[in-house]
């Protein structure tokens, strides 16, 4: 069966009454769960598994997929409104989404996020449809040396993630890297900095750090400014009108980052979180006005939002065409397939075309539903910001605590949330930027593991990183991106010195 | 259809509703010495959703409910962390509770032996073993190795040239099942190069040629073998397995290596569980294991039947532990 | 004064780095990996030491905006500390007393403490929010929150 015929079969599944209904249920449940801090696609899918017992696999999996990308879609809401990322893929969304909402443009920010997500999601479904079989070879092309190079490339971007003191940005990054070394080291089984405390064996969940450094630290700032009026009087708060200029500004980042996000999603281990960060940095690097990033830039919001949704569809490439789960979420998704008696893998496309293509076809539909469902909700969601400050503060604290608790059901993690909240607040008042900390936390752990895996494979020889073209070229890109800005800065300093 | 969903949601909520909070260690052994559960039974999966422990626990709880072998509700809760240690500590704190149990497999030995958990299998009350799974050693389809002896000969000649990858940390399952078979074949166990990839990149690294051998569970290999991406050099089962693809996998024993490894999976209660309760669960698990419904579950996931009652299970575990401890000692990972 | 804040921070970070580095040197050996578990931590510790020295001697002048951020009245810091203390007590009691009661009390008391005087609305929210959340999590999503002393 060729792809076209397959897709027709897929649309038959997706556009049947049953199909439409389950896509709808999936995306609604997904969005709602995604909106709650802490509850992400992993819990969303796990929750749905028992419900699908005994169902037909095709509609059940169409629904599961809907829950997954629906959760990523909905995850941006609390990032934008409360600076409390709903899921790890939307941490970067808060960088510009939250400032925009604080400027009284919450409706606009949510609309930009929704449209960017929609386009990112849709573009990547097209790519998924056309390229899924072909891309499966890309998905497995990255070995440990290439992953090391990719993560290294991401880390070199730290300097561009922050304003002000480069030393402070680097200190924040090193600190983030240090935090990720806590726990049992996978390569040797050695306990590092755990003090024998079993709660530290697995290290810290990313969301504890993100909610601490962003949500709890923001709560402290809100407490300081609690006597300022809330944003309730602002008529524009819920307005989602976008001007032509706004749309034009979005178009560049969205069209680029949909592709970047998709490609990073295809790589096992990278996923929506890393994709959203890299897209954000990418756009900041090439922007004419990078200083607007972090202060409510439309580009800075559109980039991670299109990217994380695109990465979500991208993650289906290794899952559907290879049976390789590239992330925790797709691993649970793989579990859902197995429960329903379907084995995803290289043969899925020929053995069960109605499932393979049904899921892909349903994603078109799902993205349209998500947009239609979310846009009318925006004015109501934006009203959250008109809640009186003291009450809002209490509620954000509660949201963060419930979110962390529902990850691990471990009270210890709640105390850690408090610790990272205090750290985040201290970093704010002493002007240490949080994004480098977060970025190093995400990339550092994977980079270290990939580095050491490579060294074991090569028996300790560094040449493994330059012997094959993929890691070599990634390292060269990293080097160039590190040296060029430094050179430019040095030159402008010298010119200024000469003139001064 | 809508009705099924609603019913599904209802039943899930009913399960959890009945399940919340069961701290009191009510022991309902009647005066006649028989035990009947009097409230919801809590089954702990010491891991997150979707993994092997979680799936086993949920399927067992589901089939117990559907077949009405146990009338009382069973609810599965996840206590993730420390490779199981957090869940074990949680159950250990419920001493004597006859309405609590957890699902376990060899990591319940490996993790404490690696010094990463205070609690090992001997700290709990074994109820019954249910299933067996086996390890498989796979290489890329175009690999020069045709069978285990090819591979092990190469490793004896030039140990640095072969890298093995698995999901678990060194000293745990994927590593030790390989060490155990390789040692029996005469490979120096201290010279085996093993890398761990916990981010789902292990299979990828084999497929793209970064590493040579993938040490994993047989279930993980079937689909890739069918697609012609990898070949399985050997499995750790004692005899040939049954099944469409599985029956093609040669065992290590067939290849003249006299060693095997079982990935057993069973259920344990908290320490000090009443004997009447142990007898009760033992019988129920046996009934479950013999039921048609559970046979379907085994088939769905490619698991093998391996029922053992409480006492037999204990003895089996003791033997396994001794062997593993000696092996860990030899490669210098024992604590 | 300008330099002194960077000096204080530099010193603090130097101490943190030194402790981390000390702990890195205590890590046990593992004989089978060419790059052992302690290599990266040692590198990070040294890097942080160097950076803290740079910060200590940094001549960068603090901008007015940065200074304004630091300029927090003692009383306000007390307020934040009090809220943290309330969260701490919340976490302490959360599993024994249960989600609904602790959450209700927290929302009411914390909002009141921060100056929310519309007590009727406050009571309403602090009762409804935990009950609705509990219902969603426990009954709709099947995620168990601590029941505590309440019978459901």
mmCIF file of C-alpha atoms in Angstrom, chain A residues 120-284:
data_model
loop_
_atom_site.group_PDB
_atom_site.id
_atom_site.type_symbol
_atom_site.label_atom_id
_atom_site.label_comp_id
_atom_site.label_asym_id
_atom_site.label_seq_id
_atom_site.Cartn_x
_atom_site.Cartn_y
_atom_site.Cartn_z
ATOM 1 C CA UNK A 120 3.436 24.200 14.386
ATOM 2 C CA UNK A 121 1.183 21.217 14.923
ATOM 3 C CA UNK A 122 -0.244 21.263 11.421
ATOM 4 C CA UNK A 123 3.014 21.819 9.556
ATOM 5 C CA UNK A 124 4.581 18.954 11.425
ATOM 6 C CA UNK A 125 1.678 16.622 10.665
ATOM 7 C CA UNK A 126 2.230 17.319 6.984
ATOM 8 C CA UNK A 127 5.913 16.516 7.457
ATOM 9 C CA UNK A 128 5.020 13.440 9.455
ATOM 10 C CA UNK A 129 2.710 12.253 6.689
ATOM 11 C CA UNK A 130 5.161 12.838 3.895
ATOM 12 C CA UNK A 131 8.367 11.863 5.616
ATOM 13 C CA UNK A 132 7.656 9.460 8.454
ATOM 14 C CA UNK A 133 9.102 6.394 6.736
ATOM 15 C CA UNK A 134 12.024 8.321 5.280
ATOM 16 C CA UNK A 135 12.805 10.091 8.540
ATOM 17 C CA UNK A 136 13.098 6.918 10.510
ATOM 18 C CA UNK A 137 16.688 6.742 9.338
ATOM 19 C CA UNK A 138 17.300 10.267 10.639
ATOM 20 C CA UNK A 139 15.869 9.271 13.982
ATOM 21 C CA UNK A 140 18.493 6.591 14.442
ATOM 22 C CA UNK A 141 21.395 8.502 12.935
ATOM 23 C CA UNK A 142 22.337 10.091 16.259
ATOM 24 C CA UNK A 143 24.685 8.005 18.355
ATOM 25 C CA UNK A 144 26.184 9.112 21.673
ATOM 26 C CA UNK A 145 28.906 11.308 20.053
ATOM 27 C CA UNK A 146 26.321 13.167 17.971
ATOM 28 C CA UNK A 147 24.087 13.682 21.009
ATOM 29 C CA UNK A 148 27.016 15.080 22.905
ATOM 30 C CA UNK A 149 27.708 17.506 20.065
ATOM 31 C CA UNK A 150 24.058 18.526 19.843
ATOM 32 C CA UNK A 151 23.785 19.208 23.572
ATOM 33 C CA UNK A 152 27.094 21.057 23.527
ATOM 34 C CA UNK A 153 25.788 23.227 20.708
ATOM 35 C CA UNK A 154 22.731 24.015 22.808
ATOM 36 C CA UNK A 155 24.858 24.923 25.812
ATOM 37 C CA UNK A 156 27.013 27.351 23.855
ATOM 38 C CA UNK A 157 23.875 29.412 23.421
ATOM 39 C CA UNK A 158 23.778 30.305 27.096
ATOM 40 C CA UNK A 159 25.433 33.619 26.594
ATOM 41 C CA UNK A 160 22.645 34.650 24.252
ATOM 42 C CA UNK A 161 19.962 33.697 26.754
ATOM 43 C CA UNK A 162 20.741 36.421 29.196
ATOM 44 C CA UNK A 163 21.258 40.078 29.521
ATOM 45 C CA UNK A 164 23.642 41.826 31.788
ATOM 46 C CA UNK A 165 26.602 40.159 33.379
ATOM 47 C CA UNK A 166 28.060 37.239 31.428
ATOM 48 C CA UNK A 167 29.791 36.039 34.576
ATOM 49 C CA UNK A 168 26.490 35.806 36.402
ATOM 50 C CA UNK A 169 24.896 33.963 33.481
ATOM 51 C CA UNK A 170 27.739 31.472 33.499
ATOM 52 C CA UNK A 171 27.523 31.021 37.248
ATOM 53 C CA UNK A 172 23.810 30.310 36.878
ATOM 54 C CA UNK A 173 24.531 27.780 34.131
ATOM 55 C CA UNK A 174 27.227 25.984 36.125
ATOM 56 C CA UNK A 175 24.884 25.861 39.106
ATOM 57 C CA UNK A 176 22.144 24.331 36.955
ATOM 58 C CA UNK A 177 24.596 21.765 35.669
ATOM 59 C CA UNK A 178 25.676 20.983 39.234
ATOM 60 C CA UNK A 179 22.091 20.371 40.308
ATOM 61 C CA UNK A 180 21.621 17.813 37.558
ATOM 62 C CA UNK A 181 24.653 15.833 38.766
ATOM 63 C CA UNK A 182 22.751 15.029 41.975
ATOM 64 C CA UNK A 183 21.474 11.464 42.018
ATOM 65 C CA UNK A 184 22.620 8.027 40.932
ATOM 66 C CA UNK A 185 24.954 8.267 37.981
ATOM 67 C CA UNK A 186 23.587 6.030 35.216
ATOM 68 C CA UNK A 187 26.995 5.086 33.818
ATOM 69 C CA UNK A 188 28.510 3.805 37.036
ATOM 70 C CA UNK A 189 25.696 3.488 39.527
ATOM 71 C CA UNK A 190 27.619 5.820 41.846
ATOM 72 C CA UNK A 191 25.554 7.969 44.169
ATOM 73 C CA UNK A 192 26.517 11.576 43.701
ATOM 74 C CA UNK A 193 25.674 14.188 46.327
ATOM 75 C CA UNK A 194 22.728 12.195 47.635
ATOM 76 C CA UNK A 195 23.939 11.949 51.248
ATOM 77 C CA UNK A 196 22.351 8.513 51.214
ATOM 78 C CA UNK A 197 18.898 10.096 50.980
ATOM 79 C CA UNK A 198 16.732 7.835 48.858
ATOM 80 C CA UNK A 199 14.613 10.812 47.745
ATOM 81 C CA UNK A 200 17.624 12.213 45.910
ATOM 82 C CA UNK A 201 18.587 9.015 44.083
ATOM 83 C CA UNK A 202 16.728 9.971 40.918
ATOM 84 C CA UNK A 203 17.794 13.594 41.063
ATOM 85 C CA UNK A 204 15.288 16.380 40.679
ATOM 86 C CA UNK A 205 12.385 16.323 38.307
ATOM 87 C CA UNK A 206 12.636 19.120 35.789
ATOM 88 C CA UNK A 207 9.262 20.542 36.785
ATOM 89 C CA UNK A 208 10.312 20.986 40.410
ATOM 90 C CA UNK A 209 13.118 23.239 39.216
ATOM 91 C CA UNK A 210 10.954 25.036 36.673
ATOM 92 C CA UNK A 211 8.053 25.654 39.050
ATOM 93 C CA UNK A 212 10.443 26.713 41.811
ATOM 94 C CA UNK A 213 12.575 29.085 39.775
ATOM 95 C CA UNK A 214 9.660 30.537 37.832
ATOM 96 C CA UNK A 215 6.337 30.147 39.637
ATOM 97 C CA UNK A 216 7.408 30.335 43.285
ATOM 98 C CA UNK A 217 9.995 33.035 42.616
ATOM 99 C CA UNK A 218 7.345 34.990 40.755
ATOM 100 C CA UNK A 219 5.032 34.607 43.737
ATOM 101 C CA UNK A 220 7.674 36.383 45.819
ATOM 102 C CA UNK A 221 7.750 39.236 43.340
ATOM 103 C CA UNK A 222 3.956 39.369 43.377
ATOM 104 C CA UNK A 223 4.033 39.578 47.163
ATOM 105 C CA UNK A 224 6.331 42.584 46.919
ATOM 106 C CA UNK A 225 3.959 44.226 44.469
ATOM 107 C CA UNK A 226 0.732 42.985 46.012
ATOM 108 C CA UNK A 227 -0.574 46.469 46.639
ATOM 109 C CA UNK A 228 -0.433 47.390 42.963
ATOM 110 C CA UNK A 229 -3.790 47.193 41.359
ATOM 111 C CA UNK A 230 -4.507 43.932 39.602
ATOM 112 C CA UNK A 231 -5.010 44.081 35.895
ATOM 113 C CA UNK A 232 -8.786 43.980 36.182
ATOM 114 C CA UNK A 233 -9.593 47.433 34.861
ATOM 115 C CA UNK A 234 -7.764 46.847 31.668
ATOM 116 C CA UNK A 235 -10.291 46.407 28.897
ATOM 117 C CA UNK A 236 -7.785 44.900 26.531
ATOM 118 C CA UNK A 237 -6.912 42.078 28.908
ATOM 119 C CA UNK A 238 -9.057 39.456 27.257
ATOM 120 C CA UNK A 239 -8.927 40.866 23.756
ATOM 121 C CA UNK A 240 -7.365 38.504 21.303
ATOM 122 C CA UNK A 241 -7.216 40.888 18.382
ATOM 123 C CA UNK A 242 -3.990 40.586 16.478
ATOM 124 C CA UNK A 243 -2.958 43.313 14.113
ATOM 125 C CA UNK A 244 -1.533 42.663 10.683
ATOM 126 C CA UNK A 245 1.844 43.705 11.984
ATOM 127 C CA UNK A 246 1.604 41.159 14.787
ATOM 128 C CA UNK A 247 0.800 38.390 12.357
ATOM 129 C CA UNK A 248 3.641 39.445 10.144
ATOM 130 C CA UNK A 249 6.038 39.385 13.068
ATOM 131 C CA UNK A 250 4.917 35.884 13.999
ATOM 132 C CA UNK A 251 5.135 34.496 10.508
ATOM 133 C CA UNK A 252 8.929 34.245 10.378
ATOM 134 C CA UNK A 253 9.542 32.426 13.655
ATOM 135 C CA UNK A 254 6.528 30.165 13.241
ATOM 136 C CA UNK A 255 7.432 29.042 9.766
ATOM 137 C CA UNK A 256 11.062 28.377 10.712
ATOM 138 C CA UNK A 257 10.557 26.850 14.116
ATOM 139 C CA UNK A 258 7.838 24.456 12.993
ATOM 140 C CA UNK A 259 10.544 22.696 11.006
ATOM 141 C CA UNK A 260 13.217 22.953 13.686
ATOM 142 C CA UNK A 261 10.823 21.661 16.313
ATOM 143 C CA UNK A 262 9.741 18.766 14.155
ATOM 144 C CA UNK A 263 13.312 17.673 13.448
ATOM 145 C CA UNK A 264 14.304 17.852 17.099
ATOM 146 C CA UNK A 265 11.174 15.952 18.003
ATOM 147 C CA UNK A 266 12.210 13.168 15.670
ATOM 148 C CA UNK A 267 15.450 12.604 17.583
ATOM 149 C CA UNK A 268 14.921 10.228 20.493
ATOM 150 C CA UNK A 269 15.790 11.984 23.722
ATOM 151 C CA UNK A 270 15.501 15.548 22.463
ATOM 152 C CA UNK A 271 11.759 16.227 22.536
ATOM 153 C CA UNK A 272 9.516 19.233 23.059
ATOM 154 C CA UNK A 273 11.404 20.811 25.957
ATOM 155 C CA UNK A 274 14.756 20.972 24.244
ATOM 156 C CA UNK A 275 13.094 21.928 20.962
ATOM 157 C CA UNK A 276 11.331 24.901 22.533
ATOM 158 C CA UNK A 277 14.563 26.179 24.073
ATOM 159 C CA UNK A 278 16.607 25.777 20.937
ATOM 160 C CA UNK A 279 13.933 27.500 18.863
ATOM 161 C CA UNK A 280 13.801 30.384 21.309
ATOM 162 C CA UNK A 281 17.566 30.823 21.190
ATOM 163 C CA UNK A 282 17.584 30.418 17.413
ATOM 164 C CA UNK A 283 15.105 33.259 16.942
ATOM 165 C CA UNK A 284 16.853 35.472 19.441
#
